[in-house]
JSON list of C-alpha atoms in Angstrom, two decimals:
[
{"chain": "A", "resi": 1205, "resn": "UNK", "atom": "CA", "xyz": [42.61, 2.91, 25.59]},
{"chain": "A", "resi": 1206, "resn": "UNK", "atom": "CA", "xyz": [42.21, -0.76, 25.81]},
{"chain": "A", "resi": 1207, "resn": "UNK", "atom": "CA", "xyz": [44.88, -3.08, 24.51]},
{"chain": "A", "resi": 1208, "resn": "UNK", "atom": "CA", "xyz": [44.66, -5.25, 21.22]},
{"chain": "A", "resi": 1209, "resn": "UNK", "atom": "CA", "xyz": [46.03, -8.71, 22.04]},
{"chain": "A", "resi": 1210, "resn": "UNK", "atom": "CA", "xyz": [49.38, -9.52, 19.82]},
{"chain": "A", "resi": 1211, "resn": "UNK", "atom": "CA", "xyz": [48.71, -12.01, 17.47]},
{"chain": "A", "resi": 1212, "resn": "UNK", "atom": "CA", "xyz": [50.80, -15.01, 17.29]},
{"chain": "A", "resi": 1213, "resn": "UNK", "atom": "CA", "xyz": [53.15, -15.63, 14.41]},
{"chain": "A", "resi": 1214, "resn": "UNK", "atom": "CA", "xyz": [52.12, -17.84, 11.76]},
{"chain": "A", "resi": 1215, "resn": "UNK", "atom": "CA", "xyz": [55.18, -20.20, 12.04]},
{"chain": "A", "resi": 1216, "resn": "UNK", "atom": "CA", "xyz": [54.48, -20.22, 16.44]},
{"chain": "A", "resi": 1217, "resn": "UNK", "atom": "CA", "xyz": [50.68, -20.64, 15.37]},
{"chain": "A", "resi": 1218, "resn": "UNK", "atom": "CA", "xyz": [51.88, -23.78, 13.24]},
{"chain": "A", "resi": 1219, "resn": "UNK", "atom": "CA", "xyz": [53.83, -25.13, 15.84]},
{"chain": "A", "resi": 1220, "resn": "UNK", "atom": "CA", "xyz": [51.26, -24.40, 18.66]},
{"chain": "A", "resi": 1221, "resn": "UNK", "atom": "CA", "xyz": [48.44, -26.24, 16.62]},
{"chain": "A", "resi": 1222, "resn": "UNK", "atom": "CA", "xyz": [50.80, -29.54, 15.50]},
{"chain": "A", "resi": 1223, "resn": "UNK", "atom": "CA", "xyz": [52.04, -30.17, 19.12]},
{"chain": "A", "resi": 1224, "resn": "UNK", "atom": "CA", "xyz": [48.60, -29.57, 20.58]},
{"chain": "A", "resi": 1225, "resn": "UNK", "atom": "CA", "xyz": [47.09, -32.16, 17.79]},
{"chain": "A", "resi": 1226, "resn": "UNK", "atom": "CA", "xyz": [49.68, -33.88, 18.66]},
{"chain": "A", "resi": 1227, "resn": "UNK", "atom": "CA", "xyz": [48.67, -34.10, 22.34]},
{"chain": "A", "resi": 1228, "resn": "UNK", "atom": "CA", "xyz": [45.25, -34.18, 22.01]},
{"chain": "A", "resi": 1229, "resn": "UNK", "atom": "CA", "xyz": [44.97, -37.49, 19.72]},
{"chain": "A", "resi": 1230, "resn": "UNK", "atom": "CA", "xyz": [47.25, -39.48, 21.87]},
{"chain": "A", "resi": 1231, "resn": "UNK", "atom": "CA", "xyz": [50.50, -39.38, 19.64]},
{"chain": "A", "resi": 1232, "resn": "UNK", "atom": "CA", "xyz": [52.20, -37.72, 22.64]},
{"chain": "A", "resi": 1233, "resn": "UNK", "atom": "CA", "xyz": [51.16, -38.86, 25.85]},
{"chain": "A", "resi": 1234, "resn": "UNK", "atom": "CA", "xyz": [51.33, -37.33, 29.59]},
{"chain": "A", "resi": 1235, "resn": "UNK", "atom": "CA", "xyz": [54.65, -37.40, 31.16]},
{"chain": "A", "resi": 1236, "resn": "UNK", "atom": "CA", "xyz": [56.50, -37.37, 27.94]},
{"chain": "A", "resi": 1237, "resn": "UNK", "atom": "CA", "xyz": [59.28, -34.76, 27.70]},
{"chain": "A", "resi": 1238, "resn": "UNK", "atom": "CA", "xyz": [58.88, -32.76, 25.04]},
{"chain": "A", "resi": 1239, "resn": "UNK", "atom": "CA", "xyz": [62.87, -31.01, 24.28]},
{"chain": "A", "resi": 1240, "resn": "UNK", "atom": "CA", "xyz": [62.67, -27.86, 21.99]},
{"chain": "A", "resi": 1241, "resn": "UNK", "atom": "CA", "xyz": [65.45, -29.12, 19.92]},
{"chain": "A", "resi": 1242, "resn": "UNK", "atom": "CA", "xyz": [63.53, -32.01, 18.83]},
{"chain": "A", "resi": 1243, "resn": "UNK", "atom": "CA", "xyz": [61.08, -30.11, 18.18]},
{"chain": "A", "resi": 1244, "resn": "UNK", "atom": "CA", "xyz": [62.14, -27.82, 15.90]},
{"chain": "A", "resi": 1245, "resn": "UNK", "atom": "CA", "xyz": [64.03, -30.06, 14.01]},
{"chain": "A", "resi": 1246, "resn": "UNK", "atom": "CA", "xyz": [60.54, -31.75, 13.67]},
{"chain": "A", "resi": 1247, "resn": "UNK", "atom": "CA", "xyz": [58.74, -28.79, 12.23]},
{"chain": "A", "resi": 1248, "resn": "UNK", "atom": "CA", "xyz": [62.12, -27.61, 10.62]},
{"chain": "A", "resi": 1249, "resn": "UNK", "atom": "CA", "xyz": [62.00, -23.99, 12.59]},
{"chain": "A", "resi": 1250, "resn": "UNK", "atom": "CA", "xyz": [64.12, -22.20, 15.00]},
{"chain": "A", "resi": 1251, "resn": "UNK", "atom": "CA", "xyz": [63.68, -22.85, 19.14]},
{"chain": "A", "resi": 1252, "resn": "UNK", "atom": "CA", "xyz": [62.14, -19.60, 19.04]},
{"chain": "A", "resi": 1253, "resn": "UNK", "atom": "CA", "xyz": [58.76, -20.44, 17.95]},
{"chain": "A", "resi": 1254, "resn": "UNK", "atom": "CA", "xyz": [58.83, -23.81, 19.74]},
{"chain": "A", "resi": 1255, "resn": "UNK", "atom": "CA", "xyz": [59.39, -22.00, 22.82]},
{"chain": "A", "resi": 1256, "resn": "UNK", "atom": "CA", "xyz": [56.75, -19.72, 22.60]},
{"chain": "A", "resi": 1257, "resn": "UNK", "atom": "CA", "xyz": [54.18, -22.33, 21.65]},
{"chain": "A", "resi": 1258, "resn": "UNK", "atom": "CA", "xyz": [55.51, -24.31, 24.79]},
{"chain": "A", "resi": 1259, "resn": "UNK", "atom": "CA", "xyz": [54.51, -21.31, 26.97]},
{"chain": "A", "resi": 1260, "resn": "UNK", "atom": "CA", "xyz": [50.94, -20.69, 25.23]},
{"chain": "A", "resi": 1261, "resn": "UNK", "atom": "CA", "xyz": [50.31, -24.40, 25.80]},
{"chain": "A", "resi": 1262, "resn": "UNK", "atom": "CA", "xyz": [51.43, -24.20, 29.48]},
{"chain": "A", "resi": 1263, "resn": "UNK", "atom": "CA", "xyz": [49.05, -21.46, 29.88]},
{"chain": "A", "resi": 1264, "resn": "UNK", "atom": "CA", "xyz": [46.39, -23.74, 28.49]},
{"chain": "A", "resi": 1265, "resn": "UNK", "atom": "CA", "xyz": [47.11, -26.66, 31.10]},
{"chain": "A", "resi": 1266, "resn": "UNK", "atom": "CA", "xyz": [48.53, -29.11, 28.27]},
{"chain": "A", "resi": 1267, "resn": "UNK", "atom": "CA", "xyz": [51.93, -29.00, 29.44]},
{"chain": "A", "resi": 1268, "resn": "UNK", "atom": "CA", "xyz": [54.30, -28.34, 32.38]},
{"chain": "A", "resi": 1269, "resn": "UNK", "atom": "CA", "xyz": [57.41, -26.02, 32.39]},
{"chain": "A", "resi": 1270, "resn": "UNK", "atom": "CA", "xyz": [59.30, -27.19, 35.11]},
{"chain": "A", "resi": 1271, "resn": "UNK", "atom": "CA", "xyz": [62.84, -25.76, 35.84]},
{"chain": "A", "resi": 1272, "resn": "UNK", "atom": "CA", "xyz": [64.72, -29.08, 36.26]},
{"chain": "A", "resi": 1273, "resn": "UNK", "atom": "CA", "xyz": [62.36, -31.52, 34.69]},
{"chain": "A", "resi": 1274, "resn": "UNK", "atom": "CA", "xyz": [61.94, -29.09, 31.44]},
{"chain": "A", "resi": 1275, "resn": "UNK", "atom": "CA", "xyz": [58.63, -29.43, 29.80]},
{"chain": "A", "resi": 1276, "resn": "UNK", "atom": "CA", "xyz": [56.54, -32.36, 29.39]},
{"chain": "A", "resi": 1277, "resn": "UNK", "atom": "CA", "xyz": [52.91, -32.92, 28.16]},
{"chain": "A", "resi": 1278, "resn": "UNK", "atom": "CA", "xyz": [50.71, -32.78, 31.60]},
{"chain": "A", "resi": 1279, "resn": "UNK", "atom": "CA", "xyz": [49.73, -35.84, 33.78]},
{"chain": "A", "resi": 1280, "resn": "UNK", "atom": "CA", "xyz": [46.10, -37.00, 33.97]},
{"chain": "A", "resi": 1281, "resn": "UNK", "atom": "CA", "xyz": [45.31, -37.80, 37.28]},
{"chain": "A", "resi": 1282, "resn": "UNK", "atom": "CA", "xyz": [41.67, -38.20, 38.91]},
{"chain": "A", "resi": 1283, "resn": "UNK", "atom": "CA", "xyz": [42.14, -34.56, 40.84]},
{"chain": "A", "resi": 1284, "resn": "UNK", "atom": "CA", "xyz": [43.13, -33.03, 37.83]},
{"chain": "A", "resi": 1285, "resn": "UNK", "atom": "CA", "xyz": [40.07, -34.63, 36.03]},
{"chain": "A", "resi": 1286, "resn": "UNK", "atom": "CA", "xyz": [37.30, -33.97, 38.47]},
{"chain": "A", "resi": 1287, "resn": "UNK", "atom": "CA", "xyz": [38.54, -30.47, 38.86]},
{"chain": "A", "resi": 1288, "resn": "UNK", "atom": "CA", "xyz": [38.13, -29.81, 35.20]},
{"chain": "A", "resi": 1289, "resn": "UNK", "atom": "CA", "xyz": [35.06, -31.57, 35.00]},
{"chain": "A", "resi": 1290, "resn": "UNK", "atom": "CA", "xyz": [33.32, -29.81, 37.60]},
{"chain": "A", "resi": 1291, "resn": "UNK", "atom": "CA", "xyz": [33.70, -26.56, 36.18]},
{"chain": "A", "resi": 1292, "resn": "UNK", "atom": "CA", "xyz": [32.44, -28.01, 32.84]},
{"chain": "A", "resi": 1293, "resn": "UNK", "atom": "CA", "xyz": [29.23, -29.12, 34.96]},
{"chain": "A", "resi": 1294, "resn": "UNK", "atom": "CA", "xyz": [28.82, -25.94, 36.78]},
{"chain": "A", "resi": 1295, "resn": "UNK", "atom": "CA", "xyz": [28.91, -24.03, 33.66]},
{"chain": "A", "resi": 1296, "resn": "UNK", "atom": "CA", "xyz": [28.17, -26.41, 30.75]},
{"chain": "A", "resi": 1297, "resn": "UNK", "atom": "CA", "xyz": [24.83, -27.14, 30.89]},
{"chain": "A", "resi": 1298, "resn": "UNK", "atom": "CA", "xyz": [23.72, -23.98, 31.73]},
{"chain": "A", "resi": 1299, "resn": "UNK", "atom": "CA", "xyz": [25.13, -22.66, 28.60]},
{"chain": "A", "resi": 1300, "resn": "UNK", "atom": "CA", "xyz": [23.07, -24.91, 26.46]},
{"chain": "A", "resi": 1301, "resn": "UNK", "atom": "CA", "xyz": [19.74, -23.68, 28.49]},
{"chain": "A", "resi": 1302, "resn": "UNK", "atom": "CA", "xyz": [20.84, -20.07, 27.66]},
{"chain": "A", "resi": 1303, "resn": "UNK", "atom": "CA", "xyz": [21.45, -21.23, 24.20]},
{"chain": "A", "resi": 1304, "resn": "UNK", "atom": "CA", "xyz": [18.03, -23.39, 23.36]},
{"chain": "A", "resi": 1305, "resn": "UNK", "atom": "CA", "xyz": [16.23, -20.40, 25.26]},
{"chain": "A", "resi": 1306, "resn": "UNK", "atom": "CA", "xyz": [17.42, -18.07, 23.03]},
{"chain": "A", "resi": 1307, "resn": "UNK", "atom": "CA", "xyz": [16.85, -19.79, 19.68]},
{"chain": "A", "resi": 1308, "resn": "UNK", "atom": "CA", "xyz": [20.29, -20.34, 18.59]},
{"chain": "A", "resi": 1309, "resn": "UNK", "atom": "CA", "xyz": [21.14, -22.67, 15.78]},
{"chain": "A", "resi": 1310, "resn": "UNK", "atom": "CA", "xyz": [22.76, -25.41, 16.53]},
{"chain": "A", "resi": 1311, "resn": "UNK", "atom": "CA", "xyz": [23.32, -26.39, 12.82]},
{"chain": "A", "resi": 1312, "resn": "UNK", "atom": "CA", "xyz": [27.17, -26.43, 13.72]},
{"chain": "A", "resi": 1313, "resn": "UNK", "atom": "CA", "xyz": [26.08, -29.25, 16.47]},
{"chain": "A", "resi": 1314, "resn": "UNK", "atom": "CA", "xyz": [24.63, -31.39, 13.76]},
{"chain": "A", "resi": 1315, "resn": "UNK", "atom": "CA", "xyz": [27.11, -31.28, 11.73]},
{"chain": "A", "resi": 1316, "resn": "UNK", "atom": "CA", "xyz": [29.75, -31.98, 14.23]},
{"chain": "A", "resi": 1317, "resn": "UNK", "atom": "CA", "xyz": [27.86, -34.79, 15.04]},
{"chain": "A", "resi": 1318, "resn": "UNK", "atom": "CA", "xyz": [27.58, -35.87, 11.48]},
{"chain": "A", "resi": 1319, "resn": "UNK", "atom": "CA", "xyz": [31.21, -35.46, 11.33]},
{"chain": "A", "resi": 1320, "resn": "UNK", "atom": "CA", "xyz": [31.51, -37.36, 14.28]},
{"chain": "A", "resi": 1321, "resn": "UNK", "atom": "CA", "xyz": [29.65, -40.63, 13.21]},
{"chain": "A", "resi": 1322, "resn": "UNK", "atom": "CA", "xyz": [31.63, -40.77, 9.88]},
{"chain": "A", "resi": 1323, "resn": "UNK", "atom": "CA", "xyz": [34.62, -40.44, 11.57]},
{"chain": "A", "resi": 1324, "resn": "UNK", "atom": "CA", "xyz": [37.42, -42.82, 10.46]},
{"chain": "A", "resi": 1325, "resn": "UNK", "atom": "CA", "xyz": [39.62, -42.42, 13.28]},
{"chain": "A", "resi": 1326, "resn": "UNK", "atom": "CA", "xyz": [39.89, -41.48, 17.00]},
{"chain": "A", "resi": 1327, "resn": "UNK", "atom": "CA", "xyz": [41.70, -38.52, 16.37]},
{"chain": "A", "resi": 1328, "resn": "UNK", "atom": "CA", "xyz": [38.77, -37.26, 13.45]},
{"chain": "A", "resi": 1329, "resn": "UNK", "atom": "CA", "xyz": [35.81, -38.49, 16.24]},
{"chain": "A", "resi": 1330, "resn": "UNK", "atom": "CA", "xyz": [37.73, -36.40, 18.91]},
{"chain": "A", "resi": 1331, "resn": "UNK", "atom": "CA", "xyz": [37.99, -33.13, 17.37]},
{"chain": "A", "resi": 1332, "resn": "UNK", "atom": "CA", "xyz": [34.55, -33.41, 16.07]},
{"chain": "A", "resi": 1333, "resn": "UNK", "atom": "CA", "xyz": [33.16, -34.53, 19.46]},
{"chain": "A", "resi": 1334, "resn": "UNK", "atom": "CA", "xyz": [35.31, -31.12, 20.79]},
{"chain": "A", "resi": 1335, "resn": "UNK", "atom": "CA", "xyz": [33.42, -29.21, 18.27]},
{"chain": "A", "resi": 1336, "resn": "UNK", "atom": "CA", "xyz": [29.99, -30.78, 19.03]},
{"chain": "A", "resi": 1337, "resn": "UNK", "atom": "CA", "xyz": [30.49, -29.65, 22.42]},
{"chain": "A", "resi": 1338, "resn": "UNK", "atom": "CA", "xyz": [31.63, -26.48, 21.53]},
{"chain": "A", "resi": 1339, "resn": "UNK", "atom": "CA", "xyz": [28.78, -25.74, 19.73]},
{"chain": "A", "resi": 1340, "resn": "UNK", "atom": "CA", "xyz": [26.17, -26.36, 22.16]},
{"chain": "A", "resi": 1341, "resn": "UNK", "atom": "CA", "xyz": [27.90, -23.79, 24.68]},
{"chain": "A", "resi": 1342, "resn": "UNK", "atom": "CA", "xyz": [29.15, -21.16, 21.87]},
{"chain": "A", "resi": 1343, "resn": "UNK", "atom": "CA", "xyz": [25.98, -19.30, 21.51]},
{"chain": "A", "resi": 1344, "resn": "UNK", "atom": "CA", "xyz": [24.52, -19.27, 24.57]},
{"chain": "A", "resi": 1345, "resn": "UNK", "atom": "CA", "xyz": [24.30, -15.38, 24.52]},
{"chain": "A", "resi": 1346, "resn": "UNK", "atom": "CA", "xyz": [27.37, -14.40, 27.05]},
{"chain": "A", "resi": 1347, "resn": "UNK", "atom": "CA", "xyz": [30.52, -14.26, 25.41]},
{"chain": "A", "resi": 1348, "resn": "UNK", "atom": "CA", "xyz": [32.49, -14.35, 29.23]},
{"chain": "A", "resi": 1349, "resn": "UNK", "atom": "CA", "xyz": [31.08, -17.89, 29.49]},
{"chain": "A", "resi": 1350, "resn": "UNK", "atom": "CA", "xyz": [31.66, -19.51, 26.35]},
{"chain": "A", "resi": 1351, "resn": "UNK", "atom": "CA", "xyz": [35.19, -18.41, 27.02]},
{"chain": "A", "resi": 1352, "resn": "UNK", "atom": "CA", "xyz": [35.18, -19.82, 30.49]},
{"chain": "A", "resi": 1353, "resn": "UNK", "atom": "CA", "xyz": [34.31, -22.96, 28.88]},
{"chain": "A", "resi": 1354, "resn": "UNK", "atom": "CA", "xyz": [36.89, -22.84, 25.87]},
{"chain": "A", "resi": 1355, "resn": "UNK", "atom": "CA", "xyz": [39.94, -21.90, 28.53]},
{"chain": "A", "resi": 1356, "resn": "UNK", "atom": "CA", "xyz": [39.13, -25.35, 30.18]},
{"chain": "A", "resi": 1357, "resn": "UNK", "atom": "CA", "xyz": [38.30, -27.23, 26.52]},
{"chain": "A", "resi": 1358, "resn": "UNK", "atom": "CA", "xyz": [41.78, -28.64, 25.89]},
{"chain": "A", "resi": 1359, "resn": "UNK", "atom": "CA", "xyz": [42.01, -30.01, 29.19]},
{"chain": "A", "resi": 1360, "resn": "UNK", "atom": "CA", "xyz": [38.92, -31.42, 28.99]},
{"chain": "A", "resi": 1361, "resn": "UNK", "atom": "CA", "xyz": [40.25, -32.89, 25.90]},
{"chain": "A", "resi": 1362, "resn": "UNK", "atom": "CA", "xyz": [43.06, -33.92, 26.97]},
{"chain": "A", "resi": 1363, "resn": "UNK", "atom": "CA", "xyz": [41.25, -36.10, 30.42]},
{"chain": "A", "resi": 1364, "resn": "UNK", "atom": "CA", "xyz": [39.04, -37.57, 27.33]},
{"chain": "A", "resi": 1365, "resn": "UNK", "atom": "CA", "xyz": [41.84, -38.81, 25.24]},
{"chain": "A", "resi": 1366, "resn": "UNK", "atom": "CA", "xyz": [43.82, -40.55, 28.14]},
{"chain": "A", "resi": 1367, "resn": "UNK", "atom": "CA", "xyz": [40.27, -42.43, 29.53]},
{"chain": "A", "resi": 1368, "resn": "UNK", "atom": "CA", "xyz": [39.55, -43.38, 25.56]},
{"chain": "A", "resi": 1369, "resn": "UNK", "atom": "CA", "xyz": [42.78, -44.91, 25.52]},
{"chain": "A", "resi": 1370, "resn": "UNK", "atom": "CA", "xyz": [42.24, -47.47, 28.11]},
{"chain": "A", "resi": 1371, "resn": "UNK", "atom": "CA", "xyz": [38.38, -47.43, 27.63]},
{"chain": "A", "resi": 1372, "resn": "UNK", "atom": "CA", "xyz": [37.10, -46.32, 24.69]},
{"chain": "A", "resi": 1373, "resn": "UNK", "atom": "CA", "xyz": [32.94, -45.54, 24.99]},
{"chain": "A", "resi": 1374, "resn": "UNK", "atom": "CA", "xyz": [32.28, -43.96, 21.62]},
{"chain": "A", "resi": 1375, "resn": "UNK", "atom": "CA", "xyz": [28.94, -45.43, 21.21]},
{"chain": "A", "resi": 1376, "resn": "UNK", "atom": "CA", "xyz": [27.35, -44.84, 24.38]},
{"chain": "A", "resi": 1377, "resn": "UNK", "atom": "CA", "xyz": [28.79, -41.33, 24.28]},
{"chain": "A", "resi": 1378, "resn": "UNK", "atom": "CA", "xyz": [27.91, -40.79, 20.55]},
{"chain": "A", "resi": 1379, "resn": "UNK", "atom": "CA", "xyz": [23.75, -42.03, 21.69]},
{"chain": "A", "resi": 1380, "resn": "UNK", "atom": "CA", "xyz": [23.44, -39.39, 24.69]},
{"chain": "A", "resi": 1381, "resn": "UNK", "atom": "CA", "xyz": [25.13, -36.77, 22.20]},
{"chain": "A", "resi": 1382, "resn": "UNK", "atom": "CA", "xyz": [22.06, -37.63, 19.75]},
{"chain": "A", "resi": 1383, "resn": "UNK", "atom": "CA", "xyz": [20.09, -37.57, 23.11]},
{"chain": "A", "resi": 1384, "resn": "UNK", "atom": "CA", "xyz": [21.25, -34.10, 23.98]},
{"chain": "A", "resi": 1385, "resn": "UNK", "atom": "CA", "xyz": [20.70, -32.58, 20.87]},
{"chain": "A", "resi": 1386, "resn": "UNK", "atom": "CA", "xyz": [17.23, -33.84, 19.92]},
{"chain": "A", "resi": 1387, "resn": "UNK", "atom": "CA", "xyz": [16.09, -32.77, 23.14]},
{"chain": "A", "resi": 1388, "resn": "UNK", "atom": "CA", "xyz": [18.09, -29.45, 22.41]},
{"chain": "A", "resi": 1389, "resn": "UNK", "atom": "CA", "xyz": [16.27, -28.73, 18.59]},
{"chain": "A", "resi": 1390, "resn": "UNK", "atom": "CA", "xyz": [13.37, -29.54, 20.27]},
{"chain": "A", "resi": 1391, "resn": "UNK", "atom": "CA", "xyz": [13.63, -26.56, 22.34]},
{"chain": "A", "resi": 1392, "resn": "UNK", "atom": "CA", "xyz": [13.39, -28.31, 25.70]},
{"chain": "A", "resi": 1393, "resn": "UNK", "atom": "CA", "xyz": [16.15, -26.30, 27.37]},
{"chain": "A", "resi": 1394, "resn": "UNK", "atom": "CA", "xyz": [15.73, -27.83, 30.50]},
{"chain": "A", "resi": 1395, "resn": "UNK", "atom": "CA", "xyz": [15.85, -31.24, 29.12]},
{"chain": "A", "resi": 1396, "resn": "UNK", "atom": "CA", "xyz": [19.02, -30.73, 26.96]},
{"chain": "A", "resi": 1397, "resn": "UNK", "atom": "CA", "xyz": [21.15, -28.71, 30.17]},
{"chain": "A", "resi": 1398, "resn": "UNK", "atom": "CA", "xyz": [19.93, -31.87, 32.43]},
{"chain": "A", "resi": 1399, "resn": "UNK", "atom": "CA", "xyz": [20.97, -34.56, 29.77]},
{"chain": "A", "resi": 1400, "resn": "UNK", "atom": "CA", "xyz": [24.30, -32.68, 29.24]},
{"chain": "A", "resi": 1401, "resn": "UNK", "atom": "CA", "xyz": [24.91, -32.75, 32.74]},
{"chain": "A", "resi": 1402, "resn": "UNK", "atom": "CA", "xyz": [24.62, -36.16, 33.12]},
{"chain": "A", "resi": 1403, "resn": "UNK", "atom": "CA", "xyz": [26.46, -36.98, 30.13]},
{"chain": "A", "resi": 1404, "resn": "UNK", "atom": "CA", "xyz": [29.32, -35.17, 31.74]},
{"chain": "A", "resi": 1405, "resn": "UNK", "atom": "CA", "xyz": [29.38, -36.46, 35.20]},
{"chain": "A", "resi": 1406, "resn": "UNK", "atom": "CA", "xyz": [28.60, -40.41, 34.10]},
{"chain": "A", "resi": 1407, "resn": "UNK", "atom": "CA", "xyz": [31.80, -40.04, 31.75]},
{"chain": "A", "resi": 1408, "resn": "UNK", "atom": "CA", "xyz": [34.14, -38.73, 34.93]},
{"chain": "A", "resi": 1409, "resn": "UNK", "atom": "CA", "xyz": [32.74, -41.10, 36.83]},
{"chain": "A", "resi": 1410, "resn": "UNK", "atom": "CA", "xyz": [33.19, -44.24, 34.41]},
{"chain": "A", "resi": 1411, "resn": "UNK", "atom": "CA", "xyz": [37.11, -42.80, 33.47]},
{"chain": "A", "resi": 1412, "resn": "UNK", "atom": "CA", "xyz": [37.54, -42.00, 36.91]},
{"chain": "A", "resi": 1413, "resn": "UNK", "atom": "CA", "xyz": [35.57, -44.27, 39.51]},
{"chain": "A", "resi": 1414, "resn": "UNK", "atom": "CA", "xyz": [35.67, -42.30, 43.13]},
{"chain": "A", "resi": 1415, "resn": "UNK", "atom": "CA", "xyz": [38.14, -43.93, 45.77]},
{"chain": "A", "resi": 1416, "resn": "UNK", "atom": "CA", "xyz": [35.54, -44.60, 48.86]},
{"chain": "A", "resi": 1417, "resn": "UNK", "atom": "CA", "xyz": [36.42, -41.91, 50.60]},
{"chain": "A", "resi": 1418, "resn": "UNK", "atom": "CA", "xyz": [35.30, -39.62, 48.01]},
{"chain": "A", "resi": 1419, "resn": "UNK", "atom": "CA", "xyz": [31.68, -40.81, 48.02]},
{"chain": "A", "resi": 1420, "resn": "UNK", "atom": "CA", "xyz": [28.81, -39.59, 50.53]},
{"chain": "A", "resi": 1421, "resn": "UNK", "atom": "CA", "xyz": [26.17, -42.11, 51.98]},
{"chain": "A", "resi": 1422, "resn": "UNK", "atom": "CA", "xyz": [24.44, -42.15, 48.19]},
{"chain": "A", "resi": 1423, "resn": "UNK", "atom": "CA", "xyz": [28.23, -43.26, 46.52]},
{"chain": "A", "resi": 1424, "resn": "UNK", "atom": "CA", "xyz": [28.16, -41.03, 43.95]},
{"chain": "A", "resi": 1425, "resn": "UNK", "atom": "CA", "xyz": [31.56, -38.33, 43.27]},
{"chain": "A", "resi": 1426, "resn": "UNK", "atom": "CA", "xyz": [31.42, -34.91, 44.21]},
{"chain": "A", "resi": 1427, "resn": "UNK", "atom": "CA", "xyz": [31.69, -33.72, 40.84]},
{"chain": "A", "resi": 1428, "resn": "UNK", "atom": "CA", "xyz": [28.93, -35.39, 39.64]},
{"chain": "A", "resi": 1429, "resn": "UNK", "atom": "CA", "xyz": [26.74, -34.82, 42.78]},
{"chain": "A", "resi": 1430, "resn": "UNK", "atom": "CA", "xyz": [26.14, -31.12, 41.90]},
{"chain": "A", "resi": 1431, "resn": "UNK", "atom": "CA", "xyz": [22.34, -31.20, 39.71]},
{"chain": "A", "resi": 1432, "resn": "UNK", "atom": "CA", "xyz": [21.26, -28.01, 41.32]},
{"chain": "A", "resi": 1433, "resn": "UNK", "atom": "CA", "xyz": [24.22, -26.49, 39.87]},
{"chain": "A", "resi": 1434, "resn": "UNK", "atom": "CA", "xyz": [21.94, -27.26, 36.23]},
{"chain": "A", "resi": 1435, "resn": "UNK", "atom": "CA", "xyz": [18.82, -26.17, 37.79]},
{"chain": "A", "resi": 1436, "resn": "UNK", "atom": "CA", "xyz": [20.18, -22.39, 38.31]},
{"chain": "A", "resi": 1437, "resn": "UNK", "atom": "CA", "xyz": [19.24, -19.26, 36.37]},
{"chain": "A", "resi": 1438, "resn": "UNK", "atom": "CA", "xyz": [20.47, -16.04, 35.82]}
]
């Protein structure tokens, strides 16, 4: 018999999403403490659910539990970002291929995109730049992959917030996702995985610029030195 996963309680659920909104738009930032009484004084619950939305997050990467520190929001380092990035360009593009191949819609792109470029705020242009994202990998066809990708999202996310805060790039990122997806509707699915991919690796690479001696004769990052990882197939 296979097991049903245990949904989380509403008021844990509410807590989970406020702290990770919380994270992802900046308003808590990595290294910060984050004490469960304050917490749930905050939200005006018990430790309980605070505690459990700690651990779900810690599962996620956003935060550390540490035993003596306690638990703070996670630290951004260049490691930690080419390490998520690379799996996003190992698996990323090749999701969108799948996708375009296959004839999904991508209306949810567009509109994420739309959403997006009418965006008032960072925090509004980063969860709709999440969704865009999310929505070009989604229906690729393999269920086991788009979850791949959504297990790494939030830190993802979280990289992108920290290198928007000292260098924010939403044009030039908001041209190549117009790039991406006209290439994508067009049904070039080559075209779209290999735009993706360098969308990807030029952002790393800009928010993280490789110390020298992690660049080859050509200069370029590991991470972002991988395009035959975009030329595979199935």
């Amino acid at each position: 018999m296979t097991s049903v996963p245990t949904p989380i309680p509403s008021r844990t659920q509410f807590v989970l999403d406020a702290i990770k909104h919380r994270i992802l738009t900046g308003q808590l930032t990595p290294g910060q403490a984050l004490v469960e009484t304050e917490l749930a004084a905050q939200f005006g619950v018990s430790k309980t659910p605070v505690r459990e939305a700690l651990k779900t997050l810690a599962g996620t990467g956003l935060v550390v539990m540490n035993q003596y520190k306690g638990v703070t929001v996670r630290m951004v380092d260049a490691d930690m970002a080419r390490e998520v990035y690379d799996v996003r360009l190992l698996l990323e593009p090749e999701a969108l291929r799948r996708a375009v191949r296959r004839g999904a819609s991508l209306d949810a792109a567009r509109d994420a995109l739309g959403r997006a470029d009418a965006a008032h705020d960072t925090a509004e242009r980063s969860l709709a730049n999440r969704e865009f994202h999310r929505a070009l990998y989604l229906p690729c066809g393999n269920p086991l992959l788009g979850r791949m990708l959504d297990e790494v999202r939030d830190q993802a996310a979280l990289v992108s917030a920290v290198a928007w805060a000292a260098d924010p790039s939403w044009e030039r990122e908001a041209a190549e996702h117009r790039e991406i997806l006209r290439l994508a509707l067009a049904g070039d699915a080559d075209g779209a995985a290999s735009a993706l991919h360098a969308h990807i690796a030029s952002f790393v690479r800009r928010a993280f610029p490789p110390d020298t001696e992690d660049t080859g004769e050509t200069g370029e990052t590991e991470v972002a030195a991988a395009p035959h990882a975009q030329e595979g197939h199935s």
